[in-house]
PDB file of C-alpha atoms in Angstrom:
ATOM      1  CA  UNK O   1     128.258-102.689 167.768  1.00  0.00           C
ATOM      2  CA  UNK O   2     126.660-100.810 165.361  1.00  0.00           C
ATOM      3  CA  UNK O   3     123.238-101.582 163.712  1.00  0.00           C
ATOM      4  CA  UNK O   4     120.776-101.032 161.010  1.00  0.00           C
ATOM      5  CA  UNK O   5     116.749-100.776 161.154  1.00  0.00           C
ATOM      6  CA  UNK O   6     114.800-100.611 157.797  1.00  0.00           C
ATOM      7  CA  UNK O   7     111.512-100.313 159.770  1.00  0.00           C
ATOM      8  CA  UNK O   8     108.978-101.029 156.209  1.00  0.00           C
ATOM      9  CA  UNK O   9     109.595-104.335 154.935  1.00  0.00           C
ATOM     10  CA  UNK O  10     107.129-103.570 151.637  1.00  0.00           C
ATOM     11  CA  UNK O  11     105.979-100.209 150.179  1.00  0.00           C
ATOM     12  CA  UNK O  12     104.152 -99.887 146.898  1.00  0.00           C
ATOM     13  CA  UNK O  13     103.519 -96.621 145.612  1.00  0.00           C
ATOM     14  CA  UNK O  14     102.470 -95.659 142.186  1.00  0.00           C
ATOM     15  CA  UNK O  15     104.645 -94.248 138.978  1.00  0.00           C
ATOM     16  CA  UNK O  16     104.812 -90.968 139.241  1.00  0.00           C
ATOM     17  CA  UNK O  17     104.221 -90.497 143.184  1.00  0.00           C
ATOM     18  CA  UNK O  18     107.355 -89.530 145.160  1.00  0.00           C
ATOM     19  CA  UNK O  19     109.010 -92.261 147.471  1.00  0.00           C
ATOM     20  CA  UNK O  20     110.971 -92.332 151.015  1.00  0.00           C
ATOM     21  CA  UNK O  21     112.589 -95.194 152.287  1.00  0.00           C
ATOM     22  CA  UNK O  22     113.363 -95.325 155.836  1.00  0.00           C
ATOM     23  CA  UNK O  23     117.029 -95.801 157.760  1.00  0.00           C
ATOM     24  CA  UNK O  24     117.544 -96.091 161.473  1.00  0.00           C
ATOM     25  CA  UNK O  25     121.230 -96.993 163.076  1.00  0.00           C
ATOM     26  CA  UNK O  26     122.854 -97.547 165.727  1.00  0.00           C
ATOM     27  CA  UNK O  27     126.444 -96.305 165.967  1.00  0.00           C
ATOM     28  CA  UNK O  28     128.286 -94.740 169.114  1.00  0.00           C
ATOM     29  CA  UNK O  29     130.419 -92.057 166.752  1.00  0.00           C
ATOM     30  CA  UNK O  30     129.994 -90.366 163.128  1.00  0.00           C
ATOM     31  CA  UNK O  31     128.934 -93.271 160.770  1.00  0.00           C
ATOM     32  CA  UNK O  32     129.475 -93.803 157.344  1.00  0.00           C
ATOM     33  CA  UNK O  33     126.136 -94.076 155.777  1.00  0.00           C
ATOM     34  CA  UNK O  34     125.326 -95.920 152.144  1.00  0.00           C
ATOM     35  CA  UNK O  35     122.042 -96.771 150.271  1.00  0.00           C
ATOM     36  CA  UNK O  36     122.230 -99.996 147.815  1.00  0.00           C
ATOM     37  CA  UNK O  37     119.425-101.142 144.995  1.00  0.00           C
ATOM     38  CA  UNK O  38     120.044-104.530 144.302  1.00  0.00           C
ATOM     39  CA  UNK O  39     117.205-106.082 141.482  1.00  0.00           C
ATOM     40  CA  UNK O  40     116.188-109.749 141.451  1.00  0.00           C
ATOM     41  CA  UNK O  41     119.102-111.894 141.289  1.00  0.00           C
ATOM     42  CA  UNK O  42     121.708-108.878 140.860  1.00  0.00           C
ATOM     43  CA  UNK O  43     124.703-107.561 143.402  1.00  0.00           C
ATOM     44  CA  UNK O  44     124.434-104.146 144.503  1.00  0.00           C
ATOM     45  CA  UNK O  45     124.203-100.870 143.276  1.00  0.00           C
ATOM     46  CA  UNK O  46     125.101 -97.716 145.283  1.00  0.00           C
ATOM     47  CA  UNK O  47     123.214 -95.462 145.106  1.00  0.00           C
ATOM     48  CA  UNK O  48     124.816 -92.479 147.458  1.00  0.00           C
ATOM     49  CA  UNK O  49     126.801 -92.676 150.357  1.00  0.00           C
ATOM     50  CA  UNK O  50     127.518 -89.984 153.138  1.00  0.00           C
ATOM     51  CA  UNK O  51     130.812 -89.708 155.090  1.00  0.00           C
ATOM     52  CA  UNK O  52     130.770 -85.756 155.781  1.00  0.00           C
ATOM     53  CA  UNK O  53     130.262 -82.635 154.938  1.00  0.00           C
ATOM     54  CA  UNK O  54     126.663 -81.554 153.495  1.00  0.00           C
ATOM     55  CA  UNK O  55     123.832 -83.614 155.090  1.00  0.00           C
ATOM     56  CA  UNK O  56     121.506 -83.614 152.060  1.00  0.00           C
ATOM     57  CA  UNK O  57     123.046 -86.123 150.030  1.00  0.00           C
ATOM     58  CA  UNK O  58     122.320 -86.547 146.335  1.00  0.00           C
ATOM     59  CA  UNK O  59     122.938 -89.732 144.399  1.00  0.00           C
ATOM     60  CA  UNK O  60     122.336 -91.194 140.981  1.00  0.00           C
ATOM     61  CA  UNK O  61     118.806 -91.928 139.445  1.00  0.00           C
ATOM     62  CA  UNK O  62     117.189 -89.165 141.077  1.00  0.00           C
ATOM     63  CA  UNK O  63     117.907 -90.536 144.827  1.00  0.00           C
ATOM     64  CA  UNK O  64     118.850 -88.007 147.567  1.00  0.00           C
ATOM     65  CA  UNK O  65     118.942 -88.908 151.375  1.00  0.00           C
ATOM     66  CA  UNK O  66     119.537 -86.792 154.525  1.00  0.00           C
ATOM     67  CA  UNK O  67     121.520 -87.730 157.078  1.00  0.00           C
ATOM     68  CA  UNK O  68     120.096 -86.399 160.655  1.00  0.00           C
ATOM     69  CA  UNK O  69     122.304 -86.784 163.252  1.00  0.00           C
ATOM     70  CA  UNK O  70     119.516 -86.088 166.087  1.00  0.00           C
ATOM     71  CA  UNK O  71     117.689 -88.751 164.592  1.00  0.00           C
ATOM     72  CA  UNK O  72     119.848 -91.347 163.812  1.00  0.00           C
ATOM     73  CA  UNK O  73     118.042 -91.494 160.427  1.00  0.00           C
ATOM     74  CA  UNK O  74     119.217 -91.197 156.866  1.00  0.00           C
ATOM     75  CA  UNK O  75     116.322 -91.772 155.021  1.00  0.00           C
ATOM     76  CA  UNK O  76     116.315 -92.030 151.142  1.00  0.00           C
ATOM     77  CA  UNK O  77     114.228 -90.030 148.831  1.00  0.00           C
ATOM     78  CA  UNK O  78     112.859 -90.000 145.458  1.00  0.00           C
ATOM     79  CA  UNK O  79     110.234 -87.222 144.201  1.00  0.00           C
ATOM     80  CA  UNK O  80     108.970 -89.423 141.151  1.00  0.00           C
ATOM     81  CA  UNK O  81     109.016 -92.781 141.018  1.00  0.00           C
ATOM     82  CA  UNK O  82     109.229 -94.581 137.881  1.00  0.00           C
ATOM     83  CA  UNK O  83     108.336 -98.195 137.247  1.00  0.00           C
ATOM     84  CA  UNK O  84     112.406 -99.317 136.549  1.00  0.00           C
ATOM     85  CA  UNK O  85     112.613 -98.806 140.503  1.00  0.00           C
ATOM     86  CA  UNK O  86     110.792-101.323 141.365  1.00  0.00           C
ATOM     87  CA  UNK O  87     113.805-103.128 143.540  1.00  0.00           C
ATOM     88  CA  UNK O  88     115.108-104.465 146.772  1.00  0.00           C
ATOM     89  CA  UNK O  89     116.583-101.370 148.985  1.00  0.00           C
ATOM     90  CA  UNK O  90     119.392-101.702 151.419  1.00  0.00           C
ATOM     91  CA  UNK O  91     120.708 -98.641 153.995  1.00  0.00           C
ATOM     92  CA  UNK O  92     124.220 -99.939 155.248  1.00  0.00           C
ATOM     93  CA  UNK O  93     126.631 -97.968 158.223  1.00  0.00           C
ATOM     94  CA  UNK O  94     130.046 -98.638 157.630  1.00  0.00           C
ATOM     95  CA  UNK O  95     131.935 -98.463 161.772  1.00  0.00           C
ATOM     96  CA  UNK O  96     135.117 -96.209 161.742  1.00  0.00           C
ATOM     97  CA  UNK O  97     136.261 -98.051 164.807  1.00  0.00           C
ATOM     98  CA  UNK O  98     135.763-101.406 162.981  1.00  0.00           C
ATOM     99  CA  UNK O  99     137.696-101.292 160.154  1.00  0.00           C
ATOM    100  CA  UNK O 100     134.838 -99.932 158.082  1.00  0.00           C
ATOM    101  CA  UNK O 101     132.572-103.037 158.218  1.00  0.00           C
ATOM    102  CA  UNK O 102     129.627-102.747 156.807  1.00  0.00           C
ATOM    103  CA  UNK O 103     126.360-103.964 158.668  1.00  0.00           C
ATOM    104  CA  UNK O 104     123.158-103.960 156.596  1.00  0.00           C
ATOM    105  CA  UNK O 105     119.718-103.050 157.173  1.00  0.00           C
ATOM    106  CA  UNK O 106     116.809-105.750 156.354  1.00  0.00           C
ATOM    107  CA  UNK O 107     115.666-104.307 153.193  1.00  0.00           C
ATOM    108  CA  UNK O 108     113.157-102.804 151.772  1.00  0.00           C
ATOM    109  CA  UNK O 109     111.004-104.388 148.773  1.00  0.00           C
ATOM    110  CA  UNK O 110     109.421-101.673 146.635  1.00  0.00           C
ATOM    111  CA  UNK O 111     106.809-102.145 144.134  1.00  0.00           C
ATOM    112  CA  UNK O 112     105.274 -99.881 141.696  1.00  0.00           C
ATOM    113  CA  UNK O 113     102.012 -99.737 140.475  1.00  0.00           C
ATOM    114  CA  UNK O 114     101.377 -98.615 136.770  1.00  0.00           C
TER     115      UNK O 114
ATOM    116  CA  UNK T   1     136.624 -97.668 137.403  1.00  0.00           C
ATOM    117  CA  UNK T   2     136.278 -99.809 140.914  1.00  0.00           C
ATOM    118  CA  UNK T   3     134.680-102.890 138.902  1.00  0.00           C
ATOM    119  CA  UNK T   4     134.272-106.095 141.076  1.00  0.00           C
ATOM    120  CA  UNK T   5     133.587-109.473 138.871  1.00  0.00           C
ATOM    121  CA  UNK T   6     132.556-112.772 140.319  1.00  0.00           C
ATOM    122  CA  UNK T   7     133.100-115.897 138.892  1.00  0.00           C
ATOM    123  CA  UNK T   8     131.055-118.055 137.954  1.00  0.00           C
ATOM    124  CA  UNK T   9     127.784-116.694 138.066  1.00  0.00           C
ATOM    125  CA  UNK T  10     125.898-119.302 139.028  1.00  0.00           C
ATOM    126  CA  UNK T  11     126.701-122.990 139.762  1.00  0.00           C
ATOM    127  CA  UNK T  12     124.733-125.896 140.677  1.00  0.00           C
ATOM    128  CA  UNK T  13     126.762-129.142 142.077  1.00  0.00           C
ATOM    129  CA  UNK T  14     125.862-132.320 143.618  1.00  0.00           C
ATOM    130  CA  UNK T  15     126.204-132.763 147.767  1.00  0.00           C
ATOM    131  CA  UNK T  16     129.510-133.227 148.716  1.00  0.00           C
ATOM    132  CA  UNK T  17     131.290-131.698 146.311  1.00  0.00           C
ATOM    133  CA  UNK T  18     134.248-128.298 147.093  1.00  0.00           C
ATOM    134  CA  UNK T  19     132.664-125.213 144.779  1.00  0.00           C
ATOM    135  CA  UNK T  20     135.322-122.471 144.453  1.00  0.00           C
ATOM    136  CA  UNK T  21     133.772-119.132 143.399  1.00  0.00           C
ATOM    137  CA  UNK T  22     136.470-116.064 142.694  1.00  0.00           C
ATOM    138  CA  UNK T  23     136.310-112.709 143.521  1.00  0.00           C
ATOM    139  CA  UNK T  24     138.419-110.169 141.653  1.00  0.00           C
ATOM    140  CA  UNK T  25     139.183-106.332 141.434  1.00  0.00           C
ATOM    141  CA  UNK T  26     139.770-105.906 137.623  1.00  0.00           C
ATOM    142  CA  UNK T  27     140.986-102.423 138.200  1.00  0.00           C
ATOM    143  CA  UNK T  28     142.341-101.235 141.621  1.00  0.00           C
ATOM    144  CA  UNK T  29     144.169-103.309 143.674  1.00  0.00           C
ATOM    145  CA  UNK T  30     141.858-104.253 146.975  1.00  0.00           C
ATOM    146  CA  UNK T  31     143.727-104.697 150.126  1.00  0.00           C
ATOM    147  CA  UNK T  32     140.414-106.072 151.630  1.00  0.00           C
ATOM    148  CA  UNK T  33     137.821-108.152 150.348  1.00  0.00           C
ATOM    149  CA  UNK T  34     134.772-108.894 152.194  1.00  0.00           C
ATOM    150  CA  UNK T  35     132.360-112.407 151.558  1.00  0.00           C
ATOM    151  CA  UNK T  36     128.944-112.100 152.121  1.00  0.00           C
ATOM    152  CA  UNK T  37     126.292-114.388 152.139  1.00  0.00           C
ATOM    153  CA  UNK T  38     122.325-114.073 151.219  1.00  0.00           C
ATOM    154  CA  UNK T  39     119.385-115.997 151.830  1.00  0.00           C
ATOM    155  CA  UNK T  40     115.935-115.374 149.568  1.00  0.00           C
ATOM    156  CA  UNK T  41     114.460-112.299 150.249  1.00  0.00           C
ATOM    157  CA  UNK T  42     116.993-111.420 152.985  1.00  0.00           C
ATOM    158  CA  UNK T  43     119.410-109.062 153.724  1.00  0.00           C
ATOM    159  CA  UNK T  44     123.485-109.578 153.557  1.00  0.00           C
ATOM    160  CA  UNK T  45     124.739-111.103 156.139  1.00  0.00           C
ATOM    161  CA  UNK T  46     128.987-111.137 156.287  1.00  0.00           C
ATOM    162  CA  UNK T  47     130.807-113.859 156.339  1.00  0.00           C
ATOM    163  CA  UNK T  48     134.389-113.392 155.994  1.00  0.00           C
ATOM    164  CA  UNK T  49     136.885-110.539 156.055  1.00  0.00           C
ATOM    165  CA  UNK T  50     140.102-111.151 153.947  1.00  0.00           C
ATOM    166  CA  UNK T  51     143.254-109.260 153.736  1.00  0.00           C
ATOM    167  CA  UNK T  52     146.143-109.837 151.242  1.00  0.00           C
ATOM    168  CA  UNK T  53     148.428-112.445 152.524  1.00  0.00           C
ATOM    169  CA  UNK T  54     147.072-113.054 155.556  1.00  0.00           C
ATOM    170  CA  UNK T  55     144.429-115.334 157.181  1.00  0.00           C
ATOM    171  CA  UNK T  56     140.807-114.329 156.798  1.00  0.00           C
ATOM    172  CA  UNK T  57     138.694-113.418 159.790  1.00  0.00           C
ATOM    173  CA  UNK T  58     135.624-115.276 159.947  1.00  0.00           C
ATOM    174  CA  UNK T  59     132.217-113.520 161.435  1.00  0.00           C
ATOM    175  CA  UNK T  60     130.713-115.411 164.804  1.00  0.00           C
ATOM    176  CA  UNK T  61     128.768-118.706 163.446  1.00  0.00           C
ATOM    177  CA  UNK T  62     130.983-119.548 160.315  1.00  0.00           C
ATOM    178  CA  UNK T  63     132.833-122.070 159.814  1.00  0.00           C
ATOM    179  CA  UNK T  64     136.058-121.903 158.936  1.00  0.00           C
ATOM    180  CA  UNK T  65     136.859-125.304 157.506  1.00  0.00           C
ATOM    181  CA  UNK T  66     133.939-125.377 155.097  1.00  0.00           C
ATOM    182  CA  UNK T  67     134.421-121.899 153.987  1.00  0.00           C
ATOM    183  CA  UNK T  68     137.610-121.652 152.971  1.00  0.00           C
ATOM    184  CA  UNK T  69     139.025-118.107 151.371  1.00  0.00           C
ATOM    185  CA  UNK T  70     142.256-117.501 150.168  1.00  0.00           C
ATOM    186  CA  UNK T  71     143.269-113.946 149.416  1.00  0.00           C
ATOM    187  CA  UNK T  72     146.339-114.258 147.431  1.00  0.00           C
ATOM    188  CA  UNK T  73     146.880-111.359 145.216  1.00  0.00           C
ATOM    189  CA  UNK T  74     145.850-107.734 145.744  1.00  0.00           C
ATOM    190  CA  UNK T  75     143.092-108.308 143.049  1.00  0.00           C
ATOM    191  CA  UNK T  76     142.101-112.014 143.733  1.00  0.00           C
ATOM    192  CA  UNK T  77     139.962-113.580 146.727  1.00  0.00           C
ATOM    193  CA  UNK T  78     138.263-116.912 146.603  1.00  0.00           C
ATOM    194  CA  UNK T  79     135.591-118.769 148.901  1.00  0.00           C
ATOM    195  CA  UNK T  80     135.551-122.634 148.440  1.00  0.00           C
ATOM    196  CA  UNK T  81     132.666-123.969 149.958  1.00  0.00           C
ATOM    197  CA  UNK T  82     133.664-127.615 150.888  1.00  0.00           C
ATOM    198  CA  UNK T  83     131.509-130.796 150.784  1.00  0.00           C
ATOM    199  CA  UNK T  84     128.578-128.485 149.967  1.00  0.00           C
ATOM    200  CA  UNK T  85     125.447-129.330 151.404  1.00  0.00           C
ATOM    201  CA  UNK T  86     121.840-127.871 150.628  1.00  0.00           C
ATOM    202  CA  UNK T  87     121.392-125.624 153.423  1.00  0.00           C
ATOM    203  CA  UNK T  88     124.798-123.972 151.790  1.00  0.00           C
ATOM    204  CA  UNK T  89     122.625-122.778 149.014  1.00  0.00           C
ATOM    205  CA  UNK T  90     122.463-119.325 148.875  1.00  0.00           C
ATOM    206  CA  UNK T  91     123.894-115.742 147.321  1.00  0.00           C
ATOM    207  CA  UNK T  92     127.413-115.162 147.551  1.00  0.00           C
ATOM    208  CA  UNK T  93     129.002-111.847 147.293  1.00  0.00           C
ATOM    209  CA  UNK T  94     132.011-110.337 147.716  1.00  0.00           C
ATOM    210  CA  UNK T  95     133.205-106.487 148.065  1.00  0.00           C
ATOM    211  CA  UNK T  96     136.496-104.849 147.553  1.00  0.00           C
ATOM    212  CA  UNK T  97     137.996-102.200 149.212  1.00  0.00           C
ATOM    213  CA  UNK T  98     140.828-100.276 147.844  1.00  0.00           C
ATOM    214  CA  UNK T  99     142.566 -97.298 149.458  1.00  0.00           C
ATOM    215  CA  UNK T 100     144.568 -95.943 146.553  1.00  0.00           C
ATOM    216  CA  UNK T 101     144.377 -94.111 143.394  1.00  0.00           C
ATOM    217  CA  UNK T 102     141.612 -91.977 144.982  1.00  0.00           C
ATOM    218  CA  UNK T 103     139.555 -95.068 146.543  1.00  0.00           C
ATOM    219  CA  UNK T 104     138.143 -93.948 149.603  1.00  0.00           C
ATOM    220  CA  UNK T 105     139.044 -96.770 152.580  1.00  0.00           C
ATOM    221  CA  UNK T 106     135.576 -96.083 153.749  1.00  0.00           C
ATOM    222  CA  UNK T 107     133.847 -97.309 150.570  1.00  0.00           C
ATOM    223  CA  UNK T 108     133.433-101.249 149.517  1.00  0.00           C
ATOM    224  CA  UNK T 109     132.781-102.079 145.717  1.00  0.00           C
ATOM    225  CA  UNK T 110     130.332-105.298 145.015  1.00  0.00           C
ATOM    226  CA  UNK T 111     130.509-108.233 142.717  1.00  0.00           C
ATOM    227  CA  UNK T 112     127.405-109.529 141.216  1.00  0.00           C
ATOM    228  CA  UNK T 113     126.920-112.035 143.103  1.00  0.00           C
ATOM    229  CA  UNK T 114     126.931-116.188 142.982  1.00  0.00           C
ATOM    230  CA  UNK T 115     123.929-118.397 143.048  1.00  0.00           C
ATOM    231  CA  UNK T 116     125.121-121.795 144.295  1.00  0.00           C
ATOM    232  CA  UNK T 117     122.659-124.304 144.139  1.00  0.00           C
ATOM    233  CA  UNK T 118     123.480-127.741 145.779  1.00  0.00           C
ATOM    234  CA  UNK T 119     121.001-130.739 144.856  1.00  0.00           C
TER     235      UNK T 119
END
């Protein structure tokens, strides 16, 4: 079974600095990786996905993430964080072999400091 | 396009009550919809997988008989939570996968959720 590790339940950083979120899984074949914002009482929002192809991933608001096979990692980056991130982050690997479930990772919680 | 609604937003009913909350793709048809449930400050955890005109398949640990979905239509899905409780309160959402008009199968599209709150 596949599975998903955000390893840093909090980060603040402040406006302006840059920002990476990590992403661990667990998955015996190619996964199908996705990063979600979700604000306070919201669904989600994707944010970029990866099935194939280029490994450097680039998504809306600024977001990129790089999927590294030799790390199992596909962490998400931002080079300037503004205040309107401040969110709840999920990474999510959706299994070929079971009928593209998705599992989630814990989430991340990121403030920003003025 | 790929827009997922829930409905209603939020609902707050007495113990013991059914709540039915609907799930709909308002512009693809989705041949699976997905039900998944969230605790404060926790991540999604699923509950359900539905298919069009078949019976869903529940995830280990949920109970079939008090959540009940019926996927009916190929843009409809609902979860009735019966004789609610308050341990049932939570964050309900549901996804929608569609694998036509250039929906990838490998992709799920969200609703915005459902707070149920039962007093």
């Amino acid at each position: 079974a596949q599975s998903v590790t955000q390893p840093d339940i909090h980060i603040t950083v402040s406006e302006g600095a840059s920002l990476e979120l990590r992403c661990n899984y667990s998955y015996g074949a190619t996964p199908y990786l996705f990063w979600y914002v979700q604000s306070p009482g919201q669904g989600l929002q994707l944010l970029l996905k990866y099935f194939s192809g280029d490994t450097l991933v680039q998504g809306i608001k600024g977001f990129e993430a790089e999927f590294k096979r030799s790390q199992s990692s596909f962490n998400l980056r931002k080079p300037s964080v503004h205040w309107s991130d401040a969110a709840e982050y999920f990474c999510a690997v959706g299994a070929q072999n079971a009928g593209n479930m998705l599992t989630f990772g814990g989430g991340t919680r990121l403030m920003v400091k003025p | 396009g790929a827009v997922v609604s829930q409905h209603p937003s939020w609902v707050i009913c007495k113990s013991g009550t059914s709540v039915k909350i609907e799930c709909r793709s308002l512009d693809f048809q989705a041949t699976t919809m997905f039900w998944y449930r969230q605790f404060p400050k926790q991540s999604l955890m699923l509950m359900a997988t539905s298919n069009e005109g078949s019976k869903a398949t529940y995830e280990q640990g949920v109970e079939k008989d008090k959540f009940l979905i019926n996927h009916a239509s190929l843009t409809l899905s609902t979860l009735t939570v019966t004789s609610a409780h308050p341990e049932d309160s939570s964050f309900y959402i549901c996804s929608a996968r569609g694998n036509s008009g250039g929906l990838s199968y490998n992709e799920q599209f969200f609703g915005p959720g459902t707070r149920l709150t039962v007093l």
